[in-house]
Tab-separated table of C-alpha atoms in Angstrom:
chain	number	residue	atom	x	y	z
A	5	UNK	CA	9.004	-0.527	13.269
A	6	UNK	CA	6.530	-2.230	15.586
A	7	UNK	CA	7.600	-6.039	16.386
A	8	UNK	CA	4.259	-8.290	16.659
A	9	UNK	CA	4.096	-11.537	19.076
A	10	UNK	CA	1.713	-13.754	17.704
A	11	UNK	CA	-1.281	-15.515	19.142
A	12	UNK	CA	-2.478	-17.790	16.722
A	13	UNK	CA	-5.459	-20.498	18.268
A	14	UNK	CA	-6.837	-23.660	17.479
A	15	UNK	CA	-9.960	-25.046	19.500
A	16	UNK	CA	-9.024	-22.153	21.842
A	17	UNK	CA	-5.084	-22.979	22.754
A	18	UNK	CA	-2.204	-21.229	21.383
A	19	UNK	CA	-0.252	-23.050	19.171
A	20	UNK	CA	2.367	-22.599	16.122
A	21	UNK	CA	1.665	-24.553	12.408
A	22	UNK	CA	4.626	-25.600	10.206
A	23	UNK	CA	4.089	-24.012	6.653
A	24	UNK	CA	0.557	-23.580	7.587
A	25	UNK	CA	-0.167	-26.915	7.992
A	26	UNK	CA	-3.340	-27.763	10.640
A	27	UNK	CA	-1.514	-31.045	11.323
A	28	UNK	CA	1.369	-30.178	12.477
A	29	UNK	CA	0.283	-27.573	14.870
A	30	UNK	CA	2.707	-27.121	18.300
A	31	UNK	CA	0.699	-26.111	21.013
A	32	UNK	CA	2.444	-23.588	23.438
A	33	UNK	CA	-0.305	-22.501	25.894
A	34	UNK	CA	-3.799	-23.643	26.738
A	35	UNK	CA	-4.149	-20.422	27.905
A	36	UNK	CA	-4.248	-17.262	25.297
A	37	UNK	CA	-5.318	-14.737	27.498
A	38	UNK	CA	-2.412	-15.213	29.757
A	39	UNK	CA	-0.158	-15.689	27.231
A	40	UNK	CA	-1.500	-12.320	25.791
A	41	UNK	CA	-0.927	-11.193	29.420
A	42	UNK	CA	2.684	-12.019	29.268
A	43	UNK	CA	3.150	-10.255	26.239
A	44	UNK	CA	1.913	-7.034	27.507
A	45	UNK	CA	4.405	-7.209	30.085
A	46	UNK	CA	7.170	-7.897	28.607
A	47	UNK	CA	6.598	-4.230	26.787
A	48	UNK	CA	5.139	-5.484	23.058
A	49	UNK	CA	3.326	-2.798	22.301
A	50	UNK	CA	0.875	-4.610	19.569
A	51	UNK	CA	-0.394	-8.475	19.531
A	52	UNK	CA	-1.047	-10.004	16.348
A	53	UNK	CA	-4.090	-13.105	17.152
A	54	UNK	CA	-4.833	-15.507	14.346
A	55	UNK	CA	-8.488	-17.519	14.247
A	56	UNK	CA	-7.015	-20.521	12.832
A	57	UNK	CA	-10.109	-22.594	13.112
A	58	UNK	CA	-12.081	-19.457	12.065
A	59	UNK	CA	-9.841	-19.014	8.581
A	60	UNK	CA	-10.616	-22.901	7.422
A	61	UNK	CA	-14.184	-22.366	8.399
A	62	UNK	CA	-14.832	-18.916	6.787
A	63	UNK	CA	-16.257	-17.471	10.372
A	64	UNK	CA	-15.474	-16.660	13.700
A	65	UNK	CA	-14.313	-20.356	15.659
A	66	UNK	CA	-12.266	-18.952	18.625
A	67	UNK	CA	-14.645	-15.932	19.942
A	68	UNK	CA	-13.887	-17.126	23.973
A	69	UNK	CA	-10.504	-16.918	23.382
A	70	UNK	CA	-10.337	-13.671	21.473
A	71	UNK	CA	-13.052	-12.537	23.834
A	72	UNK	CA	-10.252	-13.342	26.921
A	73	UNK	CA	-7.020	-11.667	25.245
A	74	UNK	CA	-9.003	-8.346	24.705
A	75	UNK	CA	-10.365	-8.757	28.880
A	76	UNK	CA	-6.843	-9.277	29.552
A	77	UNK	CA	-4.811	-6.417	28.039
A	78	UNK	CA	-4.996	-3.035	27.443
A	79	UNK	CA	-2.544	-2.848	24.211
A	80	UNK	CA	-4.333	-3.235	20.622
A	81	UNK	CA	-4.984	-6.524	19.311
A	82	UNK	CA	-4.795	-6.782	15.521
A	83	UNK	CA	-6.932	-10.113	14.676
A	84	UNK	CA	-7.668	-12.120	11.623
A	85	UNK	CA	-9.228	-15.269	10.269
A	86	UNK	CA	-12.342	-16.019	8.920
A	87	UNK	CA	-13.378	-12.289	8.685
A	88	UNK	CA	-15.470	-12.260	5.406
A	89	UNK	CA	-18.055	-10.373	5.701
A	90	UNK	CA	-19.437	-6.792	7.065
A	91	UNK	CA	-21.245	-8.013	10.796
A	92	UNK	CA	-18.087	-9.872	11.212
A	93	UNK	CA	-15.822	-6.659	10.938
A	94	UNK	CA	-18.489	-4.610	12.878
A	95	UNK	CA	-18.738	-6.968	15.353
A	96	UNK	CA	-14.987	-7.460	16.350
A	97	UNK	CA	-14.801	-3.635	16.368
A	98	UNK	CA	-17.375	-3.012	18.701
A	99	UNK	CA	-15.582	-5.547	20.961
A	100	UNK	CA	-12.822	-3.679	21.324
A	101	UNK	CA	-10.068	-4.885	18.418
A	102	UNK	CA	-7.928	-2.013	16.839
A	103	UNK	CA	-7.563	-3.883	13.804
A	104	UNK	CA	-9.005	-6.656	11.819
A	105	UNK	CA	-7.331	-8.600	9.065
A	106	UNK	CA	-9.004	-9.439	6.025
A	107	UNK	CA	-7.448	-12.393	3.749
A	108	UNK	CA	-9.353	-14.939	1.808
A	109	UNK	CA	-12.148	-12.554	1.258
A	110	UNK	CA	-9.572	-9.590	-0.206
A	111	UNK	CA	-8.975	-11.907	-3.265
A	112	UNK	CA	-12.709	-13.173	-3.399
A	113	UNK	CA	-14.385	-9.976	-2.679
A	114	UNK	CA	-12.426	-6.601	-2.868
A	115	UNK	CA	-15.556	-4.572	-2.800
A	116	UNK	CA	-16.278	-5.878	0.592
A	117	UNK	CA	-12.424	-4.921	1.693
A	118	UNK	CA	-12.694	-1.248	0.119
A	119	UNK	CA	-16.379	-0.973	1.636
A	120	UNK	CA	-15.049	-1.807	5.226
A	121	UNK	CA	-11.783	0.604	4.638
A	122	UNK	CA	-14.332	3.505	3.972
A	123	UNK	CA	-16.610	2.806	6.883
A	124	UNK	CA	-13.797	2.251	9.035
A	125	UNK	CA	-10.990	4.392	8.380
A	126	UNK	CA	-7.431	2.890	10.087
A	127	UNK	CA	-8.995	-0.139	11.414
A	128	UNK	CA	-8.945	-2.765	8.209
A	129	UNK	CA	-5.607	-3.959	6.976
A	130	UNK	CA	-5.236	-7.109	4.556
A	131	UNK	CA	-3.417	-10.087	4.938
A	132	UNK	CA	-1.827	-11.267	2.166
A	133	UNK	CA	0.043	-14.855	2.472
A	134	UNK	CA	1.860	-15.882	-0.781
A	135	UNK	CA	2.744	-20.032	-1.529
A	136	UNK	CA	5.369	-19.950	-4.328
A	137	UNK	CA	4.508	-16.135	-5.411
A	138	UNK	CA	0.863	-16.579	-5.639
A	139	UNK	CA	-1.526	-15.341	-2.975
A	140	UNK	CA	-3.086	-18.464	-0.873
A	141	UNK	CA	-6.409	-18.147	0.655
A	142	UNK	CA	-9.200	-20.397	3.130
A	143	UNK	CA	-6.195	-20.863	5.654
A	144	UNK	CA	-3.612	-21.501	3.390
A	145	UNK	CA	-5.353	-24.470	1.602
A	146	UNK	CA	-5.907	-23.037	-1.668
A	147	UNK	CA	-4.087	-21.036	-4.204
A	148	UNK	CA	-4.959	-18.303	-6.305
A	149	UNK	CA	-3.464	-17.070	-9.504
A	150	UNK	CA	-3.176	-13.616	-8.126
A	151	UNK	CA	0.202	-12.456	-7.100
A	152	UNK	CA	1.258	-10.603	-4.032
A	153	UNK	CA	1.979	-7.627	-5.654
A	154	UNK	CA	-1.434	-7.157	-8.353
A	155	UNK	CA	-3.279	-7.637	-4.784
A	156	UNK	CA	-1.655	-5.111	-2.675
A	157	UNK	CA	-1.867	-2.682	-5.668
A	158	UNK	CA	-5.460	-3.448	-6.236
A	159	UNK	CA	-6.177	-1.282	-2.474
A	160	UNK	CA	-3.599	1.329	-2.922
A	161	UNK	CA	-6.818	4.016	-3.039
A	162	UNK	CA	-8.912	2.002	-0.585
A	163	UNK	CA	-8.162	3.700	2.496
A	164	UNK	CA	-6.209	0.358	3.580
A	165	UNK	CA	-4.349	0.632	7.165
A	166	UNK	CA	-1.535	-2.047	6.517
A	167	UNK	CA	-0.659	-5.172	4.532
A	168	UNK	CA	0.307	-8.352	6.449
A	169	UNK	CA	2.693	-10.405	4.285
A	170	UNK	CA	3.055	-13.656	4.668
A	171	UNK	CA	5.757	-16.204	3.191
A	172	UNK	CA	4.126	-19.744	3.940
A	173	UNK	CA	7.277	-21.394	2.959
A	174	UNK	CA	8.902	-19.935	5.757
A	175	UNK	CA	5.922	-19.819	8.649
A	176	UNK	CA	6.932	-21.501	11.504
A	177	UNK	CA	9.925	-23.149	10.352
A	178	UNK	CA	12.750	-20.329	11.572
A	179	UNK	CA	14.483	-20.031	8.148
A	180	UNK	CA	14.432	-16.105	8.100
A	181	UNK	CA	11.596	-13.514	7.170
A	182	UNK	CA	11.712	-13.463	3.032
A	183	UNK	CA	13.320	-9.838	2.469
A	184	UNK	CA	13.463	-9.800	-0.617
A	185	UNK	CA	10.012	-10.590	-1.481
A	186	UNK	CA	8.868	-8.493	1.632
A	187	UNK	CA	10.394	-5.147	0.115
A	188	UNK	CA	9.535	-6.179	-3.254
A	189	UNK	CA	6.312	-5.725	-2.164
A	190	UNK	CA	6.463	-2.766	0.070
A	191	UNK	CA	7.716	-0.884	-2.853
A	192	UNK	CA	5.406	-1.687	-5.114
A	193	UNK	CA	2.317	-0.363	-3.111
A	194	UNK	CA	1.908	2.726	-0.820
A	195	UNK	CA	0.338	1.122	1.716
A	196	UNK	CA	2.374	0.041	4.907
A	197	UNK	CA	3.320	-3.606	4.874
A	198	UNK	CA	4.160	-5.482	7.785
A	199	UNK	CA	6.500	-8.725	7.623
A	200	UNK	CA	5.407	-12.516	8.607
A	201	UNK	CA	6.638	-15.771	8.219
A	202	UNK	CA	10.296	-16.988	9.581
A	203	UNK	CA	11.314	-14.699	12.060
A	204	UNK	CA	13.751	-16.621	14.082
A	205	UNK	CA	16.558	-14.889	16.134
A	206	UNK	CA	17.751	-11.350	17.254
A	207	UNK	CA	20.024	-11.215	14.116
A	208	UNK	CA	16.674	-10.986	11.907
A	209	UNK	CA	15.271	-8.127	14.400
A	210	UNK	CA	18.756	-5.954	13.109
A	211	UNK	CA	18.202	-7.371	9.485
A	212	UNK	CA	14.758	-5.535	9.307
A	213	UNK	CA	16.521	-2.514	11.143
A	214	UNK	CA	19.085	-2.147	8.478
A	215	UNK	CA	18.271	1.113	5.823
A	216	UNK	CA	16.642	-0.966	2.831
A	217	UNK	CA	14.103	-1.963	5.469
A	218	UNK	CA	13.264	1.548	6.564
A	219	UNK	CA	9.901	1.108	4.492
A	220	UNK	CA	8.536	-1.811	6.548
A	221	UNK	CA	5.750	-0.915	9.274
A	222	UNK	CA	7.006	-3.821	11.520
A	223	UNK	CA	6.928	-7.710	11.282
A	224	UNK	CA	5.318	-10.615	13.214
A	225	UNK	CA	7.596	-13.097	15.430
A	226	UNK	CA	5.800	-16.236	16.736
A	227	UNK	CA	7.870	-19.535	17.191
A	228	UNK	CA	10.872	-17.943	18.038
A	229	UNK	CA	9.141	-15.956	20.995
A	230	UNK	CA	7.794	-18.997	22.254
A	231	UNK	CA	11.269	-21.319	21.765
A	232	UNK	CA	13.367	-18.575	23.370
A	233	UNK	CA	15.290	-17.629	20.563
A	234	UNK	CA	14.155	-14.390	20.867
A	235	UNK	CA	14.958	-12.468	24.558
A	236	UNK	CA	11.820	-9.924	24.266
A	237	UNK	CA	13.771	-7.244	25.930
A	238	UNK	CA	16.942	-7.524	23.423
A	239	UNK	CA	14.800	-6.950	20.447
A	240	UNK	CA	12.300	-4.550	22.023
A	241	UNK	CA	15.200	-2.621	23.001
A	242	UNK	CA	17.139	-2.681	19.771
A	243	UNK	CA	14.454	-1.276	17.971
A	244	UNK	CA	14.165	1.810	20.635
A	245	UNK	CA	17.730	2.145	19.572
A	246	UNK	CA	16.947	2.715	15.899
A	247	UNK	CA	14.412	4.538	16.646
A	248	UNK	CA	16.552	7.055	18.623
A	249	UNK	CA	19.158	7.288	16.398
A	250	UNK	CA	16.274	8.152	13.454
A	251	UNK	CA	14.725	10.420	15.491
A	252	UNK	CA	18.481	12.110	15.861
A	253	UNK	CA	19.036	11.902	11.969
A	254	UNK	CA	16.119	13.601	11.205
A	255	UNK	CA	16.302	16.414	13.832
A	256	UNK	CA	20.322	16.604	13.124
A	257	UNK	CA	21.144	20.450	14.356
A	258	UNK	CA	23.986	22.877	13.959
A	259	UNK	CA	25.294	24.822	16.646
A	260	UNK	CA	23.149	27.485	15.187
A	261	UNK	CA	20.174	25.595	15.031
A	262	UNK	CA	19.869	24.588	11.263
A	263	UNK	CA	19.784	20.886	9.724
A	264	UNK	CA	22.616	19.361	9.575
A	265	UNK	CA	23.705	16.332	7.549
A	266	UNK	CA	24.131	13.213	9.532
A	267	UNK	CA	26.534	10.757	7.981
């Protein structure tokens, strides 16, 4: 379980949108680099940057700022928005991010996703943000008729490294990540899936701890970072602890050495 803070910019600040919504964006930093700075610090060891600007406008809008965060720290940077086609994905590689994220374009053009999984094993992972059940794309300001679920399945043989879900109804509003939904998801596909949208206080760190979350690659905390809702080093340090204790469980030993049951 890998907990993602998230960097999302507009015109090159870092700011939070309610519900997705462009006008009601909070700024919390003019400066993303530092902010990405902070992050590394405080022992994340994954950020998760959003183009904003770049999603609405189909291409890259906030290269400077990206272009600082990846100057600034040495952990991976996962990055998405406006990431449509091929030179885009090459070119944020060869820059140095570990992972892009590829939305709009894996509804529009899932040749283009499968092509960039096979050229670039580990390093493509699709975001998939759902309004009402159906899978929203250009920022959030359409809707398709696809559901979550038919698009995740439609890369289970692509090679994909991860699936970002998103629940816009909860993004930025600190109701609670959508569980249900989440896992409905992550056990419909093979592919990791990683949880977004709601994240609000420690209490949802230990829901996504608890055994019917054991399938979830990690989730994405924003707002609540930024309000102080979430103390970095309670929730980084609760998931060592369930991490521990699975490592225990699953290397349970006997006095003599064999498996043992753990209750």
């Amino acid at each position: 379980m890998i907990l993602f803070p998230a960097i999302d910019l507009k015109e090159g600040r870092c700011v939070r949108l309610v519900q997705g919504d462009m006008a009601q964006a909070i700024v919390f930093s003019d400066d993303p680099a530092a902010q990405a700075g902070t992050f590394e610090e405080q022992g994340f060891s994954w950020l998760h940057v959003v183009d904003l600007d770049g999603a609405f406008a189909g291409a890259p809008m906030n290269a400077a700022a990206v272009d600082a965060i990846l100057a600034a720290v040495t952990i991976p940077v996962q990055l998405g928005g406006g990431i449509r086609e091929m030179r885009t994905v090459e070119g944020w590689l060869a820059k140095g991010v570990s992972r892009v994220i590829i939305g709009t374009a894996a509804v529009k053009d899932p040749t283009f996703v499968r092509e960039a999984a096979r050229r670039f094993p580990g390093k493509i992972a699709v975001g998939i943000d759902a309004k009402d059940g159906r899978v929203a794309v250009e920022g959030w300001a359409k809707t398709s008729t696809v559901t979550a679920e038919e698009l995740g399945r439609r890369f289970e043989d692509a090679g994909v490294a991860a699936i970002i879900y998103t629940d816009i109804a909860r993004d930025g509003i600190l109701k609670g990540l959508n569980i249900p939904m989440t896992l409905s998801l992550a056990q419909a596909v093979k592919i990791p899936v990683i949880a977004s949208g709601g994240l609000a206080s420690i209490e949802d760190v230990h829901r996504i701890l608890e055994p019917d979350c054991a399938g979830l690659a990690g989730a994405i905390t924003g707002r609540a970072l930024y309000d102080g809702r979430i103390d970095p080093k309670e929730a980084l340090a609760a998931i060592a602890r369930a991490k521990a204790a699975q490592g225990k469980s699953a290397h349970g030993k006997s006095a003599h050495g064999k498996s043992q049951p753990m209750a």
